[in-house]
Amino acid sequence: MDLKENKEIREILENVKIGMIDYIVPGETEYTESDVEKCISIMNNFLSEISNSDSREIGMQSVKKVVIELNKLNEECEYEIIETDQREQLAEIIIIAGSLKGYNNKNEDITEEWRDW
């Protein structure tokens, strides 16, 4: 099961990308399209990792890793890259991925333990 191919996840991730790019104001915003691409890459790496995981423990290690990587990226971008809409969408992708693997239910926020954004 390659979660990068899941239609719902793909659509949400595309909306994250569009939303982040739409917020960019040259000379004012503390992040660039390159940072947006880094965020998308972080999420795609997570989706590959969790797709290949074979236990909840390993899956949750991937969740923790992606949340910490997003925390770091957001900090590097002066806490501007992950706004409210993107925060909800990124968490939703992570939760859906875990749910599809059977590691959590769709109403369980498995990101909040480590999430700063």
PDB file of N, CA and C in Angstrom, residues 16-67:
ATOM      1  N   VAL A  16      -2.130  21.895   0.479  1.00  0.00           N
ATOM      2  CA  VAL A  16      -1.112  22.443   1.386  1.00  0.00           C
ATOM      3  C   VAL A  16      -0.107  23.252   0.569  1.00  0.00           C
ATOM      4  N   LYS A  17       0.380  22.647  -0.492  1.00  0.00           N
ATOM      5  CA  LYS A  17       1.385  23.297  -1.343  1.00  0.00           C
ATOM      6  C   LYS A  17       0.850  24.614  -1.926  1.00  0.00           C
ATOM      7  N   ILE A  18      -0.348  24.560  -2.478  1.00  0.00           N
ATOM      8  CA  ILE A  18      -0.950  25.765  -3.068  1.00  0.00           C
ATOM      9  C   ILE A  18      -1.124  26.848  -2.005  1.00  0.00           C
ATOM     10  N   GLY A  19      -1.628  26.454  -0.844  1.00  0.00           N
ATOM     11  CA  GLY A  19      -1.843  27.423   0.236  1.00  0.00           C
ATOM     12  C   GLY A  19      -0.552  28.079   0.687  1.00  0.00           C
ATOM     13  N   MET A  20       0.492  27.294   0.835  1.00  0.00           N
ATOM     14  CA  MET A  20       1.783  27.841   1.261  1.00  0.00           C
ATOM     15  C   MET A  20       2.334  28.807   0.213  1.00  0.00           C
ATOM     16  N   ILE A  21       2.257  28.422  -1.041  1.00  0.00           N
ATOM     17  CA  ILE A  21       2.774  29.283  -2.117  1.00  0.00           C
ATOM     18  C   ILE A  21       1.951  30.568  -2.219  1.00  0.00           C
ATOM     19  N   ASP A  22       0.633  30.455  -2.044  1.00  0.00           N
ATOM     20  CA  ASP A  22      -0.231  31.638  -2.127  1.00  0.00           C
ATOM     21  C   ASP A  22       0.092  32.678  -1.057  1.00  0.00           C
ATOM     22  N   TYR A  23       0.618  32.243   0.094  1.00  0.00           N
ATOM     23  CA  TYR A  23       0.948  33.171   1.177  1.00  0.00           C
ATOM     24  C   TYR A  23       2.265  33.917   0.952  1.00  0.00           C
ATOM     25  N   ILE A  24       3.067  33.453   0.015  1.00  0.00           N
ATOM     26  CA  ILE A  24       4.381  34.061  -0.191  1.00  0.00           C
ATOM     27  C   ILE A  24       4.236  35.477  -0.742  1.00  0.00           C
ATOM     28  N   VAL A  25       4.873  36.425  -0.032  1.00  0.00           N
ATOM     29  CA  VAL A  25       4.963  37.808  -0.492  1.00  0.00           C
ATOM     30  C   VAL A  25       6.456  38.113  -0.589  1.00  0.00           C
ATOM     31  N   PRO A  26       6.977  38.231  -1.817  1.00  0.00           N
ATOM     32  CA  PRO A  26       8.415  38.462  -1.982  1.00  0.00           C
ATOM     33  C   PRO A  26       8.905  39.636  -1.126  1.00  0.00           C
ATOM     34  N   GLY A  27       9.988  39.379  -0.393  1.00  0.00           N
ATOM     35  CA  GLY A  27      10.579  40.408   0.441  1.00  0.00           C
ATOM     36  C   GLY A  27       9.944  40.544   1.813  1.00  0.00           C
ATOM     37  N   GLU A  28       8.804  39.890   2.020  1.00  0.00           N
ATOM     38  CA  GLU A  28       8.118  39.984   3.312  1.00  0.00           C
ATOM     39  C   GLU A  28       8.002  38.640   4.020  1.00  0.00           C
ATOM     40  N   THR A  29       7.756  37.599   3.251  1.00  0.00           N
ATOM     41  CA  THR A  29       7.551  36.270   3.820  1.00  0.00           C
ATOM     42  C   THR A  29       8.901  35.638   4.142  1.00  0.00           C
ATOM     43  N   GLU A  30       8.956  34.950   5.273  1.00  0.00           N
ATOM     44  CA  GLU A  30      10.206  34.349   5.752  1.00  0.00           C
ATOM     45  C   GLU A  30      10.463  32.963   5.171  1.00  0.00           C
ATOM     46  N   TYR A  31       9.748  32.609   4.105  1.00  0.00           N
ATOM     47  CA  TYR A  31      10.018  31.337   3.437  1.00  0.00           C
ATOM     48  C   TYR A  31       9.827  31.506   1.941  1.00  0.00           C
ATOM     49  N   THR A  32      10.355  30.542   1.199  1.00  0.00           N
ATOM     50  CA  THR A  32      10.338  30.598  -0.260  1.00  0.00           C
ATOM     51  C   THR A  32       9.674  29.333  -0.819  1.00  0.00           C
ATOM     52  N   GLU A  33       9.531  29.304  -2.140  1.00  0.00           N
ATOM     53  CA  GLU A  33       8.996  28.095  -2.772  1.00  0.00           C
ATOM     54  C   GLU A  33       9.900  26.890  -2.511  1.00  0.00           C
ATOM     55  N   SER A  34      11.187  27.132  -2.353  1.00  0.00           N
ATOM     56  CA  SER A  34      12.116  26.052  -2.026  1.00  0.00           C
ATOM     57  C   SER A  34      11.765  25.429  -0.671  1.00  0.00           C
ATOM     58  N   ASP A  35      11.384  26.258   0.289  1.00  0.00           N
ATOM     59  CA  ASP A  35      10.957  25.743   1.596  1.00  0.00           C
ATOM     60  C   ASP A  35       9.665  24.950   1.475  1.00  0.00           C
ATOM     61  N   VAL A  36       8.759  25.404   0.607  1.00  0.00           N
ATOM     62  CA  VAL A  36       7.514  24.678   0.370  1.00  0.00           C
ATOM     63  C   VAL A  36       7.828  23.302  -0.217  1.00  0.00           C
ATOM     64  N   GLU A  37       8.749  23.265  -1.177  1.00  0.00           N
ATOM     65  CA  GLU A  37       9.145  21.982  -1.767  1.00  0.00           C
ATOM     66  C   GLU A  37       9.767  21.065  -0.714  1.00  0.00           C
ATOM     67  N   LYS A  38      10.520  21.647   0.209  1.00  0.00           N
ATOM     68  CA  LYS A  38      11.113  20.855   1.295  1.00  0.00           C
ATOM     69  C   LYS A  38      10.010  20.252   2.165  1.00  0.00           C
ATOM     70  N   CYS A  39       8.978  21.038   2.450  1.00  0.00           N
ATOM     71  CA  CYS A  39       7.849  20.542   3.245  1.00  0.00           C
ATOM     72  C   CYS A  39       7.165  19.378   2.533  1.00  0.00           C
ATOM     73  N   ILE A  40       6.928  19.530   1.244  1.00  0.00           N
ATOM     74  CA  ILE A  40       6.273  18.466   0.475  1.00  0.00           C
ATOM     75  C   ILE A  40       7.157  17.213   0.451  1.00  0.00           C
ATOM     76  N   SER A  41       8.450  17.410   0.320  1.00  0.00           N
ATOM     77  CA  SER A  41       9.390  16.290   0.336  1.00  0.00           C
ATOM     78  C   SER A  41       9.368  15.566   1.687  1.00  0.00           C
ATOM     79  N   ILE A  42       9.334  16.333   2.765  1.00  0.00           N
ATOM     80  CA  ILE A  42       9.248  15.753   4.115  1.00  0.00           C
ATOM     81  C   ILE A  42       7.993  14.880   4.217  1.00  0.00           C
ATOM     82  N   MET A  43       6.882  15.406   3.713  1.00  0.00           N
ATOM     83  CA  MET A  43       5.629  14.651   3.786  1.00  0.00           C
ATOM     84  C   MET A  43       5.673  13.410   2.901  1.00  0.00           C
ATOM     85  N   ASN A  44       6.237  13.523   1.703  1.00  0.00           N
ATOM     86  CA  ASN A  44       6.339  12.349   0.831  1.00  0.00           C
ATOM     87  C   ASN A  44       7.243  11.280   1.426  1.00  0.00           C
ATOM     88  N   ASN A  45       8.329  11.696   2.063  1.00  0.00           N
ATOM     89  CA  ASN A  45       9.203  10.731   2.736  1.00  0.00           C
ATOM     90  C   ASN A  45       8.451  10.020   3.856  1.00  0.00           C
ATOM     91  N   PHE A  46       7.682  10.788   4.613  1.00  0.00           N
ATOM     92  CA  PHE A  46       6.857  10.187   5.673  1.00  0.00           C
ATOM     93  C   PHE A  46       5.884   9.167   5.089  1.00  0.00           C
ATOM     94  N   LEU A  47       5.203   9.548   4.022  1.00  0.00           N
ATOM     95  CA  LEU A  47       4.224   8.642   3.427  1.00  0.00           C
ATOM     96  C   LEU A  47       4.876   7.354   2.935  1.00  0.00           C
ATOM     97  N   SER A  48       6.080   7.452   2.398  1.00  0.00           N
ATOM     98  CA  SER A  48       6.813   6.243   1.990  1.00  0.00           C
ATOM     99  C   SER A  48       7.173   5.391   3.193  1.00  0.00           C
ATOM    100  N   GLU A  49       7.682   6.046   4.241  1.00  0.00           N
ATOM    101  CA  GLU A  49       8.069   5.307   5.452  1.00  0.00           C
ATOM    102  C   GLU A  49       6.893   4.596   6.088  1.00  0.00           C
ATOM    103  N   ILE A  50       5.798   5.330   6.271  1.00  0.00           N
ATOM    104  CA  ILE A  50       4.660   4.704   6.957  1.00  0.00           C
ATOM    105  C   ILE A  50       4.022   3.643   6.063  1.00  0.00           C
ATOM    106  N   SER A  51       4.068   3.834   4.751  1.00  0.00           N
ATOM    107  CA  SER A  51       3.559   2.803   3.834  1.00  0.00           C
ATOM    108  C   SER A  51       4.306   1.500   4.018  1.00  0.00           C
ATOM    109  N   ASN A  52       5.597   1.590   4.263  1.00  0.00           N
ATOM    110  CA  ASN A  52       6.439   0.402   4.392  1.00  0.00           C
ATOM    111  C   ASN A  52       6.521  -0.139   5.814  1.00  0.00           C
ATOM    112  N   SER A  53       5.918   0.555   6.759  1.00  0.00           N
ATOM    113  CA  SER A  53       5.981   0.096   8.151  1.00  0.00           C
ATOM    114  C   SER A  53       5.097  -1.133   8.322  1.00  0.00           C
ATOM    115  N   ASP A  54       5.495  -1.977   9.273  1.00  0.00           N
ATOM    116  CA  ASP A  54       4.729  -3.205   9.483  1.00  0.00           C
ATOM    117  C   ASP A  54       4.259  -3.367  10.925  1.00  0.00           C
ATOM    118  N   SER A  55       4.359  -2.287  11.709  1.00  0.00           N
ATOM    119  CA  SER A  55       3.834  -2.341  13.068  1.00  0.00           C
ATOM    120  C   SER A  55       3.487  -0.926  13.521  1.00  0.00           C
ATOM    121  N   ARG A  56       2.611  -0.846  14.505  1.00  0.00           N
ATOM    122  CA  ARG A  56       2.231   0.462  15.039  1.00  0.00           C
ATOM    123  C   ARG A  56       3.444   1.175  15.611  1.00  0.00           C
ATOM    124  N   GLU A  57       4.314   0.433  16.281  1.00  0.00           N
ATOM    125  CA  GLU A  57       5.501   1.039  16.885  1.00  0.00           C
ATOM    126  C   GLU A  57       6.373   1.719  15.821  1.00  0.00           C
ATOM    127  N   ILE A  58       6.626   1.037  14.739  1.00  0.00           N
ATOM    128  CA  ILE A  58       7.445   1.614  13.657  1.00  0.00           C
ATOM    129  C   ILE A  58       6.697   2.771  12.996  1.00  0.00           C
ATOM    130  N   GLY A  59       5.400   2.602  12.794  1.00  0.00           N
ATOM    131  CA  GLY A  59       4.596   3.668  12.211  1.00  0.00           C
ATOM    132  C   GLY A  59       4.616   4.933  13.061  1.00  0.00           C
ATOM    133  N   MET A  60       4.520   4.769  14.366  1.00  0.00           N
ATOM    134  CA  MET A  60       4.530   5.922  15.260  1.00  0.00           C
ATOM    135  C   MET A  60       5.913   6.577  15.310  1.00  0.00           C
ATOM    136  N   GLN A  61       6.971   5.808  15.094  1.00  0.00           N
ATOM    137  CA  GLN A  61       8.302   6.410  14.975  1.00  0.00           C
ATOM    138  C   GLN A  61       8.347   7.324  13.745  1.00  0.00           C
ATOM    139  N   SER A  62       7.698   6.920  12.662  1.00  0.00           N
ATOM    140  CA  SER A  62       7.627   7.756  11.457  1.00  0.00           C
ATOM    141  C   SER A  62       6.811   9.012  11.717  1.00  0.00           C
ATOM    142  N   VAL A  63       5.726   8.879  12.473  1.00  0.00           N
ATOM    143  CA  VAL A  63       4.904  10.045  12.826  1.00  0.00           C
ATOM    144  C   VAL A  63       5.740  11.036  13.630  1.00  0.00           C
ATOM    145  N   LYS A  64       6.413  10.542  14.643  1.00  0.00           N
ATOM    146  CA  LYS A  64       7.235  11.417  15.479  1.00  0.00           C
ATOM    147  C   LYS A  64       8.298  12.120  14.633  1.00  0.00           C
ATOM    148  N   LYS A  65       8.950  11.366  13.767  1.00  0.00           N
ATOM    149  CA  LYS A  65      10.015  11.921  12.922  1.00  0.00           C
ATOM    150  C   LYS A  65       9.482  13.027  12.017  1.00  0.00           C
ATOM    151  N   VAL A  66       8.347  12.805  11.351  1.00  0.00           N
ATOM    152  CA  VAL A  66       7.824  13.816  10.432  1.00  0.00           C
ATOM    153  C   VAL A  66       7.386  15.065  11.186  1.00  0.00           C
ATOM    154  N   VAL A  67       6.777  14.895  12.341  1.00  0.00           N
ATOM    155  CA  VAL A  67       6.332  16.062  13.115  1.00  0.00           C
ATOM    156  C   VAL A  67       7.539  16.889  13.558  1.00  0.00           C
TER     157      VAL A  67
END
